Coordinates of C-alpha atoms in Angstrom, one line a residue:
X1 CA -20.6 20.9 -5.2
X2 CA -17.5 20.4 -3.0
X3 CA -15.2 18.3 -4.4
X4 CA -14.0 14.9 -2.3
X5 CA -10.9 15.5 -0.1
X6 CA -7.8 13.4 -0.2
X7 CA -5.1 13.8 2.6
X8 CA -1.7 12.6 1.1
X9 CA 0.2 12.4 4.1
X10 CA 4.1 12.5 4.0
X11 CA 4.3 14.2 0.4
X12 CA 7.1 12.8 -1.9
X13 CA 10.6 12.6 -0.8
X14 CA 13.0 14.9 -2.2
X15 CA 14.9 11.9 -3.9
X16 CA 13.5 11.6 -7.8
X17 CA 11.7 8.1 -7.2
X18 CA 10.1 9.7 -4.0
X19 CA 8.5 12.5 -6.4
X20 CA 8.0 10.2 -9.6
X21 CA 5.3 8.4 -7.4
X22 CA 3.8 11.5 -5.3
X23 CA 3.3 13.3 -9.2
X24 CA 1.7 9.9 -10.3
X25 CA -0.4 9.5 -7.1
X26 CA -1.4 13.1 -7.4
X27 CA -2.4 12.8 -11.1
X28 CA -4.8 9.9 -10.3
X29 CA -6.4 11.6 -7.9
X30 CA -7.2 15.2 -9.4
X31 CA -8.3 12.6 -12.5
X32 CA -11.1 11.6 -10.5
X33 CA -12.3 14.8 -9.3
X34 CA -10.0 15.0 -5.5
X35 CA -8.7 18.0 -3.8
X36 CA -5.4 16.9 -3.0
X37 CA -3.8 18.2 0.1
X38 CA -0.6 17.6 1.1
X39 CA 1.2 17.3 4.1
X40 CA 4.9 17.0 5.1
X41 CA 8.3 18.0 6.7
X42 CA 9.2 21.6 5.7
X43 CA 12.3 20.9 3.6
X44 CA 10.9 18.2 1.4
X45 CA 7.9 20.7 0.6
X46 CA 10.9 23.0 -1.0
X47 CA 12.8 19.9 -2.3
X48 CA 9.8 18.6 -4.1
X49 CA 7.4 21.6 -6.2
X50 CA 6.8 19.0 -8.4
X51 CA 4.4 17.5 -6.3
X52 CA 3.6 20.1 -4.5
X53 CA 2.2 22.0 -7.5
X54 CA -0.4 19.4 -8.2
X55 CA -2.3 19.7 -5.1
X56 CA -4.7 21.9 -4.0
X57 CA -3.0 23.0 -0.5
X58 CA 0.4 22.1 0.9
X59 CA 1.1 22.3 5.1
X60 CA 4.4 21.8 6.8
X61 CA 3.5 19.0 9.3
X62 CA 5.9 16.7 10.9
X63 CA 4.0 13.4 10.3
X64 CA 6.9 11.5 12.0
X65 CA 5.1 12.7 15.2
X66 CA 1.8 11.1 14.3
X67 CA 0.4 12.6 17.5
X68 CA 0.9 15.7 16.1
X69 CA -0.6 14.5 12.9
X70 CA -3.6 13.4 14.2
X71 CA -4.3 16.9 16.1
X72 CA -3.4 18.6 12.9
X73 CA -6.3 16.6 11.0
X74 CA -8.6 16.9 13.5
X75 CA -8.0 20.6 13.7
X76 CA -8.7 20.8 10.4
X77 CA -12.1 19.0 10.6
X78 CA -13.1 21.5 13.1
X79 CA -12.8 24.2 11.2
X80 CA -14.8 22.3 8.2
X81 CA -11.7 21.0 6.3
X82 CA -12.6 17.5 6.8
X83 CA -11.0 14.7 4.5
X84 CA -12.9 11.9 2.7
X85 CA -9.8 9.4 2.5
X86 CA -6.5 9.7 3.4
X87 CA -3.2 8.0 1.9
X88 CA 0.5 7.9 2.0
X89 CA 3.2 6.5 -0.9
X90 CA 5.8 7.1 1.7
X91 CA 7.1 4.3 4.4
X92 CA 7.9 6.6 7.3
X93 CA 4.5 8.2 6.9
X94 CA 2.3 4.7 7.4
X95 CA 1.6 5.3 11.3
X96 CA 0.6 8.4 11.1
X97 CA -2.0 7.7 8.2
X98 CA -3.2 4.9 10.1
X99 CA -4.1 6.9 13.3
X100 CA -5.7 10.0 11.1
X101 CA -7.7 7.4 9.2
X102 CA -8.9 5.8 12.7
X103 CA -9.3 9.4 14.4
X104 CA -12.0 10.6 11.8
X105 CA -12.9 7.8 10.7
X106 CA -11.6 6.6 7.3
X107 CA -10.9 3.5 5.4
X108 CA -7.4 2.5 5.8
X109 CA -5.2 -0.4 8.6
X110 CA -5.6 -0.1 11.5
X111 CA -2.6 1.4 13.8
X112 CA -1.6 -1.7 15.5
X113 CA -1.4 -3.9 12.1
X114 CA 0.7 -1.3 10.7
X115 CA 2.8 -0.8 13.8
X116 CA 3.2 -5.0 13.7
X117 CA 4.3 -5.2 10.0
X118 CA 6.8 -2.3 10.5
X119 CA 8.9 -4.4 13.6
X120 CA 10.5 -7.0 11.5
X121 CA 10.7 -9.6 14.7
X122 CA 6.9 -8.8 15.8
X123 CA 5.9 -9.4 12.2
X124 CA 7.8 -12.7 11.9
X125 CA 6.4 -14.1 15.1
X126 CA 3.2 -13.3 13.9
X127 CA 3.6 -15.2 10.4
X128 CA 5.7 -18.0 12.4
X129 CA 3.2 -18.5 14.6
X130 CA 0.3 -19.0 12.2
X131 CA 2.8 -21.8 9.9
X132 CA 4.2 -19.6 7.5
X133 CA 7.9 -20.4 7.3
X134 CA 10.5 -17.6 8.2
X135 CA 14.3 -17.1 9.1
X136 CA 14.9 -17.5 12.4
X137 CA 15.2 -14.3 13.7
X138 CA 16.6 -13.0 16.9
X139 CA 16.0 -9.3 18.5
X140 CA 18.9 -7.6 19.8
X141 CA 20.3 -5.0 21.8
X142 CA 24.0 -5.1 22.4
X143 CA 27.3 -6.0 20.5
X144 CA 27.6 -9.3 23.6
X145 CA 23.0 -10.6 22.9
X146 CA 24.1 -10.9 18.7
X147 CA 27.8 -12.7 19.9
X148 CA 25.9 -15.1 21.7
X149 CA 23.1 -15.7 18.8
X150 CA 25.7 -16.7 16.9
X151 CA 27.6 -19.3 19.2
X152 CA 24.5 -21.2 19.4
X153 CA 23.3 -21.1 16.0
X154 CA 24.7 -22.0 12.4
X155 CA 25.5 -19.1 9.7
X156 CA 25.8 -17.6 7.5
X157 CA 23.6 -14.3 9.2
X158 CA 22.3 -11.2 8.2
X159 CA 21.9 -8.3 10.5
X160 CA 19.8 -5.6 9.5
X161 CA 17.5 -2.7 11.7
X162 CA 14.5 -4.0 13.2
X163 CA 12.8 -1.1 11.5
X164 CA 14.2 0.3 8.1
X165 CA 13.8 -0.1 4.5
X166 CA 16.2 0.6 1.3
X167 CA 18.8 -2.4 2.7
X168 CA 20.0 0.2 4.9
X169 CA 21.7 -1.4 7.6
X170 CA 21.5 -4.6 6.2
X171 CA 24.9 -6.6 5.4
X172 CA 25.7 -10.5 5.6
X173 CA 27.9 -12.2 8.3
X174 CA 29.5 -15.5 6.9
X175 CA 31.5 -15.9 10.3
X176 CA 31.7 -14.2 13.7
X177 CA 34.2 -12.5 13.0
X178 CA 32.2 -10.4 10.6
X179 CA 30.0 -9.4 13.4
X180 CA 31.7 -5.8 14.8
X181 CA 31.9 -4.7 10.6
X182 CA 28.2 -5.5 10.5
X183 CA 27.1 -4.1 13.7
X184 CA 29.2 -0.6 12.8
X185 CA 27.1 -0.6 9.0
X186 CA 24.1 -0.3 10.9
X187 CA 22.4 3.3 11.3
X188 CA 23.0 5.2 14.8
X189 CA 19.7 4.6 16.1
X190 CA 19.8 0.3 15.4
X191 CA 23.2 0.1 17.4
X192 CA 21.2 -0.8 20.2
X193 CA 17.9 -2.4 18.6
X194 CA 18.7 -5.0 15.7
X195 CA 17.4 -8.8 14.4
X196 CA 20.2 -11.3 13.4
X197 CA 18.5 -13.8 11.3
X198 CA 19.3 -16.6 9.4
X199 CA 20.2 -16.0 6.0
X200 CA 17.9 -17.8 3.5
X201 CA 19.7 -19.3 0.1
X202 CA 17.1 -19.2 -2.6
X203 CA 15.7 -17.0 -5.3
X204 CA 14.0 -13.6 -4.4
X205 CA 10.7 -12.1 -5.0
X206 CA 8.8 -9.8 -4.4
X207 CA 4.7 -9.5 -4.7
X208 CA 3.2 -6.8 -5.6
X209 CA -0.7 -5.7 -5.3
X210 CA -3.7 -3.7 -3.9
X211 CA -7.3 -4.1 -2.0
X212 CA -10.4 -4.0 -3.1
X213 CA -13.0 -4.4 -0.5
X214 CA -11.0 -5.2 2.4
X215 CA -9.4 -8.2 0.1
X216 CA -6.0 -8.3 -1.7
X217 CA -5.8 -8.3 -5.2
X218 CA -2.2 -9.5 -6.8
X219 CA -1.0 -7.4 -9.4
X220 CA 2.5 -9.1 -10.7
X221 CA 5.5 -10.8 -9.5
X222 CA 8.9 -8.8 -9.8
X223 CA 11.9 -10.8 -10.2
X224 CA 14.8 -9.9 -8.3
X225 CA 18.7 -9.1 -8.9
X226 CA 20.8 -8.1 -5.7
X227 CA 24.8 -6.8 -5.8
X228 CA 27.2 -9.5 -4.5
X229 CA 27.3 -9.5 -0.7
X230 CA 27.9 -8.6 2.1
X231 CA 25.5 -6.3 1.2
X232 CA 21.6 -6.9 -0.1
X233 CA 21.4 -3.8 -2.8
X234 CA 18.9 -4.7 -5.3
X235 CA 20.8 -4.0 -8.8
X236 CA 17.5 -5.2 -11.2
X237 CA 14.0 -6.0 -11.1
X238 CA 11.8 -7.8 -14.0
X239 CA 8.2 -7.9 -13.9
X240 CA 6.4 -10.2 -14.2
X241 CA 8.7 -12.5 -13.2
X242 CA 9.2 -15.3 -15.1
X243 CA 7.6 -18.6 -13.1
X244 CA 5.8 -21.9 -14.4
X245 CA 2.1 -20.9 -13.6
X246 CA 2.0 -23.5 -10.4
X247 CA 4.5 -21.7 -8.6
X248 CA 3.3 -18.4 -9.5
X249 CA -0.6 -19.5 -8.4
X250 CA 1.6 -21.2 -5.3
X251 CA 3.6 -17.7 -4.3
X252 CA 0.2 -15.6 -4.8
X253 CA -2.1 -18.0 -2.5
X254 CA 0.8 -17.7 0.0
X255 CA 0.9 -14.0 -0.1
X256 CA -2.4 -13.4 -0.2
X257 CA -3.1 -16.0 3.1
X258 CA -0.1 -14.1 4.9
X259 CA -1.7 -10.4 4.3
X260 CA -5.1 -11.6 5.5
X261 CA -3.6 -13.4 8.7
X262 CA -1.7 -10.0 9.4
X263 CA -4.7 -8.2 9.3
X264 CA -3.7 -5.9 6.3
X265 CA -7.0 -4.6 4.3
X266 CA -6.5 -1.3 2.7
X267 CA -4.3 0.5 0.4
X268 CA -1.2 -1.0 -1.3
X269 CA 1.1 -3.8 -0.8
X270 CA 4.6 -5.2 -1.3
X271 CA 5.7 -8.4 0.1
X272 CA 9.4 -9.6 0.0
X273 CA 10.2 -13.9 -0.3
X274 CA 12.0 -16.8 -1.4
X275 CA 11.7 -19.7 -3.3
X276 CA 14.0 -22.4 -2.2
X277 CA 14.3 -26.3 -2.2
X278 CA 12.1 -26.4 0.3
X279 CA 9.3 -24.4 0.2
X280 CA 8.7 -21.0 0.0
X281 CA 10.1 -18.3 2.4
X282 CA 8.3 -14.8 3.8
X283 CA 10.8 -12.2 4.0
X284 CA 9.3 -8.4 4.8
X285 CA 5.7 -7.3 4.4
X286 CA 4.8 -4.0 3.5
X287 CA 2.0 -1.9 3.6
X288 CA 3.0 0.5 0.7
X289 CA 4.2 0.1 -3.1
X290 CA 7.3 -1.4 -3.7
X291 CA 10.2 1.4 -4.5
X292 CA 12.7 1.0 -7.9
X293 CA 10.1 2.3 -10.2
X294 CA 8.2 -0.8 -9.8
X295 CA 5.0 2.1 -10.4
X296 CA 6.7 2.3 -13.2
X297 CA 6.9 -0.9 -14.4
X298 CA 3.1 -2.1 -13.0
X299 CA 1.8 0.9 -15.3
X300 CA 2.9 -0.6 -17.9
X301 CA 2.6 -4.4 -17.4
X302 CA -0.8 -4.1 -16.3
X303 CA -3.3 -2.5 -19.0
X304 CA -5.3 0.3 -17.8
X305 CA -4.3 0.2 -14.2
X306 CA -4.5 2.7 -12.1
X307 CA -3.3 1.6 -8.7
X308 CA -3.4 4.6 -6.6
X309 CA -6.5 5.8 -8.1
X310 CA -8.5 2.7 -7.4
X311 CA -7.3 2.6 -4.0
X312 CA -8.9 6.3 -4.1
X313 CA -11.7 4.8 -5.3
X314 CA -12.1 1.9 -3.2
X315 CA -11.9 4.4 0.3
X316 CA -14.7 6.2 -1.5
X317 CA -17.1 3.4 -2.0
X318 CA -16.8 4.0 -5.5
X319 CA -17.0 1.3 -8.0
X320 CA -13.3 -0.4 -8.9
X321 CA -11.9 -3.1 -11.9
X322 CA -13.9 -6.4 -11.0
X323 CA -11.8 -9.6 -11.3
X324 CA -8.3 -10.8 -11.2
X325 CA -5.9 -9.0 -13.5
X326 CA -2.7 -9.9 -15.2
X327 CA 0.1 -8.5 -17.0
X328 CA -0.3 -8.2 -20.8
X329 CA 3.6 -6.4 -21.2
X330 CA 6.4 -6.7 -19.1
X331 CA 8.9 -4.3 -17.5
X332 CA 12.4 -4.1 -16.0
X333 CA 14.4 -2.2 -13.9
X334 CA 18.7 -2.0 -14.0
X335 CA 20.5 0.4 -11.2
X336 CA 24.1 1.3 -11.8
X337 CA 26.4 1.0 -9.3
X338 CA 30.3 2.4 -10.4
X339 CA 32.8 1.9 -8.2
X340 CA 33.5 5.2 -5.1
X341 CA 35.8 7.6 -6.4
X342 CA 35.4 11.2 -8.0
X343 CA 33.3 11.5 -11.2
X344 CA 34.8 12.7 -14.3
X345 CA 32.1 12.4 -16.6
X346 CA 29.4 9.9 -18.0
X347 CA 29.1 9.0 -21.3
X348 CA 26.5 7.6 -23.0
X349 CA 23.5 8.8 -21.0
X350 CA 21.6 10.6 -23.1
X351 CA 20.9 8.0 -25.7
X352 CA 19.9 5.8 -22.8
X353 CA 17.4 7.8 -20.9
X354 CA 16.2 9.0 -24.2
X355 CA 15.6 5.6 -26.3
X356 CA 11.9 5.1 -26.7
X357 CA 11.1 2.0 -24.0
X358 CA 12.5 4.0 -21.4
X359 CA 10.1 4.8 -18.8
X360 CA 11.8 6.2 -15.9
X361 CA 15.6 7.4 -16.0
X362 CA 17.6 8.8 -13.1
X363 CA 21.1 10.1 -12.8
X364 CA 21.5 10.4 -9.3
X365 CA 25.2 12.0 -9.7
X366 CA 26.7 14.6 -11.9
X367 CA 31.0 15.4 -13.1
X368 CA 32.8 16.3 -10.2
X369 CA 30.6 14.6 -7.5
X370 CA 31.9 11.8 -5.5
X371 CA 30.0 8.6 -6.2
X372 CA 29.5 6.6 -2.8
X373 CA 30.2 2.7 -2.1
X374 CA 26.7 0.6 -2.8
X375 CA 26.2 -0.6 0.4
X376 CA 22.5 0.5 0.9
X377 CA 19.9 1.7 -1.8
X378 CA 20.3 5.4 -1.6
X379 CA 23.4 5.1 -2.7
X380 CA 23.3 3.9 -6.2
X381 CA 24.2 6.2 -9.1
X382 CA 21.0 6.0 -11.1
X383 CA 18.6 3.6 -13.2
X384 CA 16.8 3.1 -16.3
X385 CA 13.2 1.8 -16.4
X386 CA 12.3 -0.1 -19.7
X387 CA 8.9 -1.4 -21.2
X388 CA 9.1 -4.5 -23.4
X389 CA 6.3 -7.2 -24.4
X390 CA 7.6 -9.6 -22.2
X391 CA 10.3 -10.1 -19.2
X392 CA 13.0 -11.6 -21.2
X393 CA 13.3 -8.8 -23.8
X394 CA 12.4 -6.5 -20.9
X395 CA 15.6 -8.0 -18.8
X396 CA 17.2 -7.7 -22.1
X397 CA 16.9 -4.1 -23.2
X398 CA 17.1 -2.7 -19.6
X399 CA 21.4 -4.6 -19.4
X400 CA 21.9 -3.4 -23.1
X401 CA 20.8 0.5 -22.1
X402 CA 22.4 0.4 -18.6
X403 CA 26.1 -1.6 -20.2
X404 CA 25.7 1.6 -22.5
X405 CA 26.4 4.4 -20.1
X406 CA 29.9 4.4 -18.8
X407 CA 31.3 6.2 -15.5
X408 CA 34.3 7.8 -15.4
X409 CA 35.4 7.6 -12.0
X410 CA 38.7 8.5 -10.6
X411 CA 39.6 6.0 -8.1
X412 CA 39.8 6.9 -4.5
X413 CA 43.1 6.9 -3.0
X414 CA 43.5 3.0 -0.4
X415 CA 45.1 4.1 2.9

């Protein structure tokens, strides 16, 4: 009997958190029985064998073009390669899994949902309109447009892409004079299509969950830890995050109303907000895990879960988990961030990564490297993922491990 066919479009990423979740995603599906194939740009294929070992077939396919993706797949299902579900674990790769799942077929959101969630304005107007609070947020397209938005309105601002992820792009803007640093952080292609928004002054969140039947399920909470600004690098994540149960039940009926309104029904989720003095605050919606090992840390938090496999499972019509589900452990998350400058050496690294509650550890530069500014999440030096059984020892071991390796940096020279 032929086995069920899963297309994992987009493959891992050649960074280490890219491939941590394409192994896991992998593993969850050959445990239920899937051929795995695999599908992405050439040079991550090479970057990531990891991944690539676990599944069944591996094609170089440029799923950026999701045209060209969707003639690919249907290629394929001419020939009698057909696919029973299709998935991705990878942000740039949501469109075109959304078109191959409507062009044969398959569960999964619908094109235009995902093409709303994925422009920050369109996906605030949306929410605005139907009474969910949100920063004011302004699209634009030229240095004079954002100028303007900030004559007539009151700061602080953040400008950021209108479509990105990973902070990258994103920095604050206390005054207007801060505008032409801000607008020269952002990436090539936003120079000339960017939001400035209002900033929002409360306490970050983000919630993270899954479907089951077209309806979403919330997993945990994360708390969230940023670096100082101008820029909005998350430093450390702690989940669950610890809330008096009325604002948690508060934060997860929000959520959970916003997803449905949005028209989001299949696969995973990640949804970015505040808590302030007034209320709580949408911030980004995403149709995909959250990144920072938060995989990681919902593995362990949440007993017996499985979250790419039941989402497998639920494009298969197969029976998943029944019921709400909560955490029964906790996890937590610490990125290091040394200051730019040439590395000498790191000390203490090995006994971190290796202590027993660790359950991710990355080292994203070696001696002799140069370690970058923090001003966007690729650029951070490494973390250390703990498990603990609850958030506040979680929180605690993560800053005892992390304060125990030291960078030796040799500064760089000020012009």
């Amino acid at each position: 009997m032929t086995p069920p066919s899963l297309l994992l479009v987009g493959g891992a990423g050649p960074a280490p958190l890219g491939i941590d979740v394409a192994v896991m995603a992998i593993e969850q599906a050959r445990a239920r029985g899937l051929a795995v194939h695999l599908i992405g740009h050439a040079e991550d294929l090479a970057a990531t064998r990891d991944a690539v070992d676990l599944a069944d077939t591996a094609e170089a396919v440029d799923f950026e073009d999701s045209e060209a993706a969707v003639t690919w797949a249907l290629d394929r299902g001419r020939r009698g390669e057909g696919f029973d579900a299709v998935f991705t674990c990878r942000e740039l790769a949501l469109p075109a899994t959304a078109r191959i799942a409507e062009a044969l077929d398959l569960p999964g959101n619908s094109p235009e949902v995902i093409d709303l969630i994925r422009s920050k304005a369109d996906c605030r107007h949306r929410l605005a309109e139907a009474g969910f609070p949100q920063p004011a947020s302004h699209h634009c397209t030229s240095a004079a447009q954002a100028r303007r938005v900030l004559d007539e309105s009151h700061g602080p601002w953040v400008v950021k892409p209108r479509v990105g992820s990973g902070s990258e792009g994103v920095s604050l803007v206390s005054s207007p004079t801060g505008l032409p640093g801000a607008l020269g952080h952002l990436p090539p292609e936003s120079a000339q299509d960017f939001l400035v928004e209002s900033y929002v002054s409360g306490t970050e969140y983000s919630v993270e969950g899954l479907f089951r039947g077209g309806e979403p399920q919330v997993l945990a909470i994360t708390a969230k830890e940023k670096l100082p600004p101008p820029f909005f690098v998350e430093q450390a994540h702690t989940l669950p995050a610890p809330l008096p149960p009325p604002l948690r039940r508060q934060v997860e009926e929000t959520v959970t109303e916003a997803l449905r309104v949005l028209g989001l029904r299949h696969g995973l989720f990640h949804v970015e907000l505040w808590v302030t003095d007034d209320g709580i605050v949408l911030g980004e919606v995403h149709a995909r895990l959250g990144g920072d090992y938060i995989h990681r840390l919902l593995a362990h938090a949440v007993e017996g879960l499985e979250m790419f496999g039941e989402v497998y499972d639920d494009s298969l019509g197969r029976d998943t988990p029944a019921g709400p589900r909560g955490c029964t452990r906790a996890g937590a998350t610490r990125y290091f961030s040394p200051p730019p400058g040439r590395l000498r050496e790191v000390h203490g690294w090995h006994e971190a990564a290796h202590h027993p509650a660790v359950l991710a550890a990355e080292l994203a530069v070696a001696p002799g490297e140069r370690v970058a500014a923090t001003d966007e999440s690729d650029g951070r030096a490494g973390a250390l993922a703990v498990g603990a059984a609850d958030p506040g020892q979680a929180r605690a071991l993560a800053i005892e491990l992390a304060d125990g390796v030291r960078f030796d940096v040799e500064p760089e020279e000020t012009p």
